[in-house]
PDB file of C-alpha atoms in Angstrom:
ATOM      1  CA  MET U   1     -39.916 -61.708  41.991  1.00 80.00           C
ATOM      2  CA  LEU U   2     -38.834 -58.153  42.780  1.00 89.00           C
ATOM      3  CA  ALA U   3     -42.228 -56.838  41.746  1.00 89.00           C
ATOM      4  CA  ALA U   4     -43.876 -59.323  44.122  1.00 85.00           C
ATOM      5  CA  LEU U   5     -41.764 -57.926  46.968  1.00 88.00           C
ATOM      6  CA  ARG U   6     -42.235 -54.295  45.910  1.00 91.00           C
ATOM      7  CA  ARG U   7     -45.971 -54.096  45.222  1.00 91.00           C
ATOM      8  CA  PRO U   8     -47.230 -54.884  48.756  1.00 89.00           C
ATOM      9  CA  THR U   9     -45.119 -52.004  50.073  1.00 91.00           C
ATOM     10  CA  GLY U  10     -46.895 -49.553  47.774  1.00 94.00           C
ATOM     11  CA  LEU U  11     -43.583 -48.266  46.433  1.00 94.00           C
ATOM     12  CA  SER U  12     -43.352 -47.352  42.778  1.00 96.00           C
ATOM     13  CA  GLN U  13     -40.326 -48.448  40.789  1.00 96.00           C
ATOM     14  CA  GLU U  14     -39.151 -44.852  40.868  1.00 97.00           C
ATOM     15  CA  ARG U  15     -39.465 -44.521  44.646  1.00 97.00           C
ATOM     16  CA  LEU U  16     -37.760 -47.868  45.251  1.00 97.00           C
ATOM     17  CA  ALA U  17     -34.912 -46.847  42.959  1.00 97.00           C
ATOM     18  CA  PHE U  18     -34.511 -43.544  44.805  1.00 98.00           C
ATOM     19  CA  GLN U  19     -34.483 -45.211  48.220  1.00 97.00           C
ATOM     20  CA  ALA U  20     -32.040 -47.903  47.050  1.00 97.00           C
ATOM     21  CA  GLY U  21     -29.791 -45.410  45.283  1.00 97.00           C
ATOM     22  CA  ILE U  22     -30.115 -47.070  41.886  1.00 97.00           C
ATOM     23  CA  ASP U  23     -31.523 -46.004  38.527  1.00 96.00           C
ATOM     24  CA  ARG U  24     -35.285 -46.353  37.980  1.00 95.00           C
ATOM     25  CA  THR U  25     -34.816 -48.080  34.653  1.00 97.00           C
ATOM     26  CA  PHE U  26     -32.607 -50.664  36.376  1.00 97.00           C
ATOM     27  CA  VAL U  27     -35.492 -51.580  38.703  1.00 97.00           C
ATOM     28  CA  GLY U  28     -37.675 -52.232  35.653  1.00 96.00           C
ATOM     29  CA  GLN U  29     -34.944 -54.344  34.076  1.00 96.00           C
ATOM     30  CA  LEU U  30     -34.578 -56.349  37.283  1.00 94.00           C
ATOM     31  CA  GLU U  31     -38.326 -56.942  37.450  1.00 93.00           C
ATOM     32  CA  ARG U  32     -38.381 -58.130  33.834  1.00 93.00           C
ATOM     33  CA  GLY U  33     -35.348 -60.334  34.419  1.00 90.00           C
ATOM     34  CA  THR U  34     -33.246 -58.692  31.719  1.00 95.00           C
ATOM     35  CA  LYS U  35     -30.527 -57.599  34.173  1.00 94.00           C
ATOM     36  CA  TRP U  36     -28.982 -59.226  37.235  1.00 93.00           C
ATOM     37  CA  PRO U  37     -28.015 -57.261  40.358  1.00 94.00           C
ATOM     38  CA  THR U  38     -24.850 -57.505  42.396  1.00 95.00           C
ATOM     39  CA  LEU U  39     -25.161 -58.620  46.024  1.00 92.00           C
ATOM     40  CA  GLU U  40     -24.648 -55.010  47.071  1.00 95.00           C
ATOM     41  CA  THR U  41     -27.589 -53.932  44.899  1.00 95.00           C
ATOM     42  CA  VAL U  42     -29.743 -56.739  46.312  1.00 94.00           C
ATOM     43  CA  TRP U  43     -28.852 -55.552  49.813  1.00 94.00           C
ATOM     44  CA  ARG U  44     -29.760 -51.946  48.930  1.00 96.00           C
ATOM     45  CA  ILE U  45     -33.106 -53.041  47.484  1.00 96.00           C
ATOM     46  CA  LEU U  46     -33.936 -55.259  50.454  1.00 94.00           C
ATOM     47  CA  HIS U  47     -33.022 -52.449  52.825  1.00 95.00           C
ATOM     48  CA  ALA U  48     -35.242 -50.012  50.892  1.00 96.00           C
ATOM     49  CA  LEU U  49     -38.108 -52.529  51.008  1.00 94.00           C
ATOM     50  CA  ASP U  50     -37.452 -53.286  54.690  1.00 93.00           C
ATOM     51  CA  VAL U  51     -37.133 -56.975  53.803  1.00 88.00           C
ATOM     52  CA  GLY U  52     -34.578 -59.217  55.466  1.00 89.00           C
ATOM     53  CA  TRP U  53     -32.350 -61.809  53.846  1.00 88.00           C
ATOM     54  CA  ASP U  54     -34.496 -64.586  55.355  1.00 89.00           C
ATOM     55  CA  ALA U  55     -37.682 -63.331  53.673  1.00 84.00           C
ATOM     56  CA  PHE U  56     -35.781 -62.863  50.430  1.00 85.00           C
ATOM     57  CA  GLY U  57     -34.455 -66.421  50.652  1.00 86.00           C
ATOM     58  CA  ALA U  58     -37.950 -67.758  51.324  1.00 84.00           C
ATOM     59  CA  ALA U  59     -39.298 -65.905  48.280  1.00 80.00           C
ATOM     60  CA  LEU U  60     -36.495 -67.350  46.138  1.00 81.00           C
ATOM     61  CA  ALA U  61     -37.181 -70.866  47.415  1.00 84.00           C
ATOM     62  CA  GLU U  62     -40.905 -70.516  46.743  1.00 81.00           C
ATOM     63  CA  ARG U  63     -40.285 -69.234  43.233  1.00 74.00           C
ATOM     64  CA  SER U  64     -37.847 -72.059  42.545  1.00 71.00           C
ATOM     65  CA  GLU U  65     -40.346 -74.659  43.792  1.00 67.00           C
ATOM     66  CA  LEU U  66     -43.129 -73.207  41.650  1.00 59.00           C
ATOM     67  CA  GLN U  67     -40.943 -73.382  38.567  1.00 60.00           C
ATOM     68  CA  ARG U  68     -40.126 -77.056  39.190  1.00 59.00           C
ATOM     69  CA  ARG U  69     -43.722 -78.203  39.547  1.00 56.00           C
ATOM     70  CA  PRO U  70     -45.250 -79.632  36.398  1.00 57.00           C
ATOM     71  CA  ALA U  71     -48.540 -78.228  35.215  1.00 57.00           C
ATOM     72  CA  PRO U  72     -51.594 -80.279  36.259  1.00 60.00           C
ATOM     73  CA  GLY U  73     -51.858 -83.327  34.037  1.00 60.00           C
ATOM     74  CA  ARG U  74     -48.343 -82.785  32.668  1.00 55.00           C
ATOM     75  CA  GLY U  75     -46.221 -84.538  35.282  1.00 51.00           C
ATOM     76  CA  TRP U  76     -44.630 -87.959  35.149  1.00 43.00           C
ATOM     77  CA  ARG U  77     -47.695 -89.440  36.851  1.00 45.00           C
ATOM     78  CA  ALA U  78     -50.182 -87.946  34.392  1.00 43.00           C
ATOM     79  CA  GLY U  79     -50.722 -91.272  32.672  1.00 41.00           C
ATOM     80  CA  LEU U  80     -51.381 -93.209  35.903  1.00 38.00           C
TER      81      LEU U  80
END
């Protein structure tokens, strides 16, 4: 999800890391989902991206909803 927030801004992982005051490799790990940030780190990243908590929450909700949807023809109503 971080990459989806970062890419429209045109920031590279390196530039985002610099602006957020975190290590570049950590940004890559966050984007791959191999590491989890603290709330302070999330705040730094959102501030660097000029994204508010409300937009971040909406992106989380959208991602969560997409993960819950069954693939076409795979849901509980597929046989109906």
